Short mmCIF file of C-alpha atoms in Angstrom, two decimals:
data_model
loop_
_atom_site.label_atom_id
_atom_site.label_comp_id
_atom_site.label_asym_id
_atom_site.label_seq_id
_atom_site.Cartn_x
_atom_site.Cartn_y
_atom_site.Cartn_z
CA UNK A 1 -10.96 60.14 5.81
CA UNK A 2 -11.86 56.81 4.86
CA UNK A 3 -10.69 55.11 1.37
CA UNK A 4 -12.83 52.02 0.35
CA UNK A 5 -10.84 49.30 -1.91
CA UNK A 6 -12.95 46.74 -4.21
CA UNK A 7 -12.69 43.53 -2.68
CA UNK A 8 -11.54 40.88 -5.08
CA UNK A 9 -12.33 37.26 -4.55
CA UNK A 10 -9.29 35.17 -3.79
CA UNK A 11 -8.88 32.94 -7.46
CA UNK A 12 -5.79 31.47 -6.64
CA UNK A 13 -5.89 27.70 -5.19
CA UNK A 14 -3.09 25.60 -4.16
CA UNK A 15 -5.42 22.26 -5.40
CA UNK A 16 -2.19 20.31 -5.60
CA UNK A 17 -1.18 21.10 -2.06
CA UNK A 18 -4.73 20.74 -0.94
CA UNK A 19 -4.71 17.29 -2.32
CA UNK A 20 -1.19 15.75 -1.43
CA UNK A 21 -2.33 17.41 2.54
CA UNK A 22 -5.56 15.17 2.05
CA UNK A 23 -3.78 12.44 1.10
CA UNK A 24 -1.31 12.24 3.74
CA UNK A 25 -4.55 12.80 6.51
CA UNK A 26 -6.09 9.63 4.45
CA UNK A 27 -2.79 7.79 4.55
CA UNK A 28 -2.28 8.40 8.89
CA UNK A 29 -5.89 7.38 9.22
CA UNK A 30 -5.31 4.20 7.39
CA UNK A 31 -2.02 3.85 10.00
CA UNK A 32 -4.29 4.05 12.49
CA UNK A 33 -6.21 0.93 11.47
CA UNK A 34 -3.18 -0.93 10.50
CA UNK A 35 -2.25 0.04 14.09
CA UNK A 36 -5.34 -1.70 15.41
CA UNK A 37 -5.27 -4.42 13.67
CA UNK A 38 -1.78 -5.23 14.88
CA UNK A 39 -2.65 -4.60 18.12
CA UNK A 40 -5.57 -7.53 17.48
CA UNK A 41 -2.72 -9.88 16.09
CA UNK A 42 -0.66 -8.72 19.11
CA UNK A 43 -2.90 -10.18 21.62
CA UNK A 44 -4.89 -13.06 19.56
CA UNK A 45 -1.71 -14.54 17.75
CA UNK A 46 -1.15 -17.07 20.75
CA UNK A 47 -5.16 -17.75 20.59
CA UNK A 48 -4.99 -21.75 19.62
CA UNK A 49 -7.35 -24.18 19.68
CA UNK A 50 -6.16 -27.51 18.79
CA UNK A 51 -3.00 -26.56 19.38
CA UNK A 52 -2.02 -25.01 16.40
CA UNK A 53 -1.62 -21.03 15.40
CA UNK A 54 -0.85 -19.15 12.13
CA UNK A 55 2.84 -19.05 13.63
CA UNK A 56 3.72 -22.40 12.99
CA UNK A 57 2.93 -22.20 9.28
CA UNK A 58 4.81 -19.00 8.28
CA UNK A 59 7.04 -19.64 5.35
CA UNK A 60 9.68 -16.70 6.31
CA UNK A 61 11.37 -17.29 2.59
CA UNK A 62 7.90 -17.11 0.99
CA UNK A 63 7.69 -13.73 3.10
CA UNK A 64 11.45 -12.44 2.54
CA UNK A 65 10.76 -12.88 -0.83
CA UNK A 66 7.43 -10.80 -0.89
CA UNK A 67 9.14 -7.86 1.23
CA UNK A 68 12.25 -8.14 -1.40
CA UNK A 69 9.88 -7.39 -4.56
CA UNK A 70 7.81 -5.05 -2.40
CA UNK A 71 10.96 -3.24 -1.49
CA UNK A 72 11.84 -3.27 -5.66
CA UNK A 73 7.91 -2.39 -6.38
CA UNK A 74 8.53 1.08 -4.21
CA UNK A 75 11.93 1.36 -5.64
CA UNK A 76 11.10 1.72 -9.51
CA UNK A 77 7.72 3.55 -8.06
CA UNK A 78 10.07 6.07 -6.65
CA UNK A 79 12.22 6.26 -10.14
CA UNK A 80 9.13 6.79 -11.91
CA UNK A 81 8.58 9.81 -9.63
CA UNK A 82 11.31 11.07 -10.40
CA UNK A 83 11.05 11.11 -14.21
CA UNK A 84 8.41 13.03 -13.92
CA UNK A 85 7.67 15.51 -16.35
CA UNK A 86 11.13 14.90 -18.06
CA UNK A 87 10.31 11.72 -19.70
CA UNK A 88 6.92 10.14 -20.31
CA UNK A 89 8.64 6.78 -21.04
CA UNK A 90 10.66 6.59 -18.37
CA UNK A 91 7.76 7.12 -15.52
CA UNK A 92 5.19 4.88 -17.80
CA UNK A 93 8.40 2.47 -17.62
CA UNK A 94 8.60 2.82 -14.00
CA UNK A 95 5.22 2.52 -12.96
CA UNK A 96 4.57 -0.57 -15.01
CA UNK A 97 7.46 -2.30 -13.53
CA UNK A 98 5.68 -1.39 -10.24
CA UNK A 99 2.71 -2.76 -11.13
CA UNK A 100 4.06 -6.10 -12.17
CA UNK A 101 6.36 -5.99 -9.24
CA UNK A 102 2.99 -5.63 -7.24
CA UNK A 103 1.24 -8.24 -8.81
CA UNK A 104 3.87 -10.96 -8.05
CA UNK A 105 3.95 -10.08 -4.20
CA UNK A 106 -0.03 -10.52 -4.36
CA UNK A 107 0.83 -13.49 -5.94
CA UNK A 108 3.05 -14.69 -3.17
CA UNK A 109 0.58 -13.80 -0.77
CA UNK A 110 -2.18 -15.85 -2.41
CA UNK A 111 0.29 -18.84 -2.78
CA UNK A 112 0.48 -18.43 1.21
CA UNK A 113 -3.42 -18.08 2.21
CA UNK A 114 -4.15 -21.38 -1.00
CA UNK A 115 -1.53 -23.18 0.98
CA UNK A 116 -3.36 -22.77 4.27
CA UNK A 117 -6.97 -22.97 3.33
CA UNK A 118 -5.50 -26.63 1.71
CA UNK A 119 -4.28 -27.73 4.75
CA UNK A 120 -7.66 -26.53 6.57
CA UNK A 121 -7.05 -23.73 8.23
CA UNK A 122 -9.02 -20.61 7.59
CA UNK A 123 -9.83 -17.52 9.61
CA UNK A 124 -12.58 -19.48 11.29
CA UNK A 125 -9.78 -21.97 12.95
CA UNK A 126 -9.16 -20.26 15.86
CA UNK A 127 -8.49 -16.78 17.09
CA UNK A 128 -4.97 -16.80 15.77
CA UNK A 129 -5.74 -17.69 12.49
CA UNK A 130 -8.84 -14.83 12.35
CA UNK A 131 -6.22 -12.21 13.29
CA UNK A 132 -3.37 -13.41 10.72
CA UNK A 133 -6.06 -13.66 8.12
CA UNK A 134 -7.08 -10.17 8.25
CA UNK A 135 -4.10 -8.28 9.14
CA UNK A 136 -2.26 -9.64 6.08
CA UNK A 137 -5.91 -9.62 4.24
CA UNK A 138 -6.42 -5.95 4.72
CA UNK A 139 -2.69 -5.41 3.45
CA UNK A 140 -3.32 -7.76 0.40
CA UNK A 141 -6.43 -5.26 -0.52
CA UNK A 142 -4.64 -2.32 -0.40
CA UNK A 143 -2.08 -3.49 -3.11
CA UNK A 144 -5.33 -4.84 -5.46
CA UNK A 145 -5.79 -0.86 -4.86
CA UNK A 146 -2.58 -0.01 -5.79
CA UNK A 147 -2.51 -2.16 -8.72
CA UNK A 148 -5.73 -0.96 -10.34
CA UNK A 149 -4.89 2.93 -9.73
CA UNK A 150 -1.56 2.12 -10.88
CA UNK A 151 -3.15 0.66 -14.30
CA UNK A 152 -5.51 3.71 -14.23
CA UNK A 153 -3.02 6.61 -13.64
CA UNK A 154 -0.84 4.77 -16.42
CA UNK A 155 -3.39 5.22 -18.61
CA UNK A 156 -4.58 8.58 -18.20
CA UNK A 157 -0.64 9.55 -18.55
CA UNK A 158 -1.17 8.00 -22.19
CA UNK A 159 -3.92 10.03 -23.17
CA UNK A 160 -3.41 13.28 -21.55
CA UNK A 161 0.33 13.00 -20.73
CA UNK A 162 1.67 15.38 -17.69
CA UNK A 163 -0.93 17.56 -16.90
CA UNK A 164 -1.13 18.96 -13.41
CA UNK A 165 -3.91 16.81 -12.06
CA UNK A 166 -1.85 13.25 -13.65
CA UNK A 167 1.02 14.78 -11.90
CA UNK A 168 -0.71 15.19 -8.82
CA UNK A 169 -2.36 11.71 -8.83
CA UNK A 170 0.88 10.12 -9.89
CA UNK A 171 2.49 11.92 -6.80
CA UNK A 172 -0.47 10.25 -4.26
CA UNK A 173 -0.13 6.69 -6.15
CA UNK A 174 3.54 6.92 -4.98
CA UNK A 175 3.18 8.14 -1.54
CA UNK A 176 0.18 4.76 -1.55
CA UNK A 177 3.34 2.49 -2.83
CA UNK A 178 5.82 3.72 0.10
CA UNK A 179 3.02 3.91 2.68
CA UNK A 180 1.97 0.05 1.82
CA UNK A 181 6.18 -0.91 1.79
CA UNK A 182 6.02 0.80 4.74
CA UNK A 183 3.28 -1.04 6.90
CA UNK A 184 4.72 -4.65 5.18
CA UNK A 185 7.71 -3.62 6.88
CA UNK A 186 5.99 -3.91 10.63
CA UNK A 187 4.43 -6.94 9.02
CA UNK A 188 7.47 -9.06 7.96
CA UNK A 189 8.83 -7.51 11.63
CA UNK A 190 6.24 -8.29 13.92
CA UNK A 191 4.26 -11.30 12.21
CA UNK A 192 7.24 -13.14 10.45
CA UNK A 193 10.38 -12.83 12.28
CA UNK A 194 8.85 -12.11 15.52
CA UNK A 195 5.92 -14.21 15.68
CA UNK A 196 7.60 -17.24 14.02
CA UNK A 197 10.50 -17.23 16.61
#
């Protein structure tokens, strides 16, 4: 004797899950290309012509300073997290700091490519300068990213305050923050202390 249930459809979907797991799949394919492009740098960072390379103009203050306000950028990014949903004034507090905090490292950085491009160097020097250029470059565009979500998501917690899909893109605008500290980290590492000793 057979009994036959109803099927029901499944209604119940983790979106938030689903999202944070797509965001972390996004965030190790963009390690991937970080990866490559430091392995470029790796091997065209002694490419000189004229006898010159992007190592001999690295201002490691200029880029101690950028990884300190990085470092404080992921820091009140991280407070901001964890105000969330207790205080909407805390984590609009938080993630404004981070914003400004990320505007005056892309600051810095564009202080540091003006400075070069006025003494003549560009990314069509040599092979050196091509592969400083867009490593730091393609970090430098990610924070322009980060800032502009970061003015977005602030904005939509205004209007709508903490709603689960704010919460959720609040939660992948910080994982962005710690994932761009992150790869800076390798940077100031491998293309500052490294490459300038």
């Amino acid at each position: 004797m057979t009994h036959s249930h109803p099927s029901f459809p499944d209604t119940h979907h983790d979106t938030s899950s689903n999202t944070l797991f797509g965001f972390w799949i996004y965030l190790m394919t963009d390690f991937i290309v970080f990866a490559a492009l430091f392995s470029v740098y790796a091997v065209m960072y002694t490419g000189m012509e004229g006898g010159v390379a992007a190592k001999d103009f690295f201002h490691l203050k200029s880029a101690l300073a950028s990884t300190l306000i990085l470092l404080l950028a992921s820091f009140s990014c991280g407070m901001a997290l964890l105000a969330i949903p207790g205080s909407r004034t805390k984590t609009i507090l938080g993630f404004a700091l981070t914003f400004l905090l990320g505007a005056a490292f892309l600051a810095l950085e564009y202080a540091d490519f003006k400075n070069l491009l006025a003494l003549g160097y560009s990314w069509k020097t040599n092979a050196s300068f091509s592969s400083y250029f867009v490593l730091i470059g393609a970090h430098g565009l990610h924070i322009v990213f980060g800032l502009l979500f970061t003015l977005v998501f602030i904005l939509q917690l205004l209007r709508r305050g903490f709603t689960d899909a704010v919460i959720r893109r609040l939660t992948c605008l910080s994982l962005f923050w710690f994932f761009s500290y992150f790869v800076w980290i390798f940077m100031f590492t491998i293309v500052y202390l490294i490459g300038a000793s």
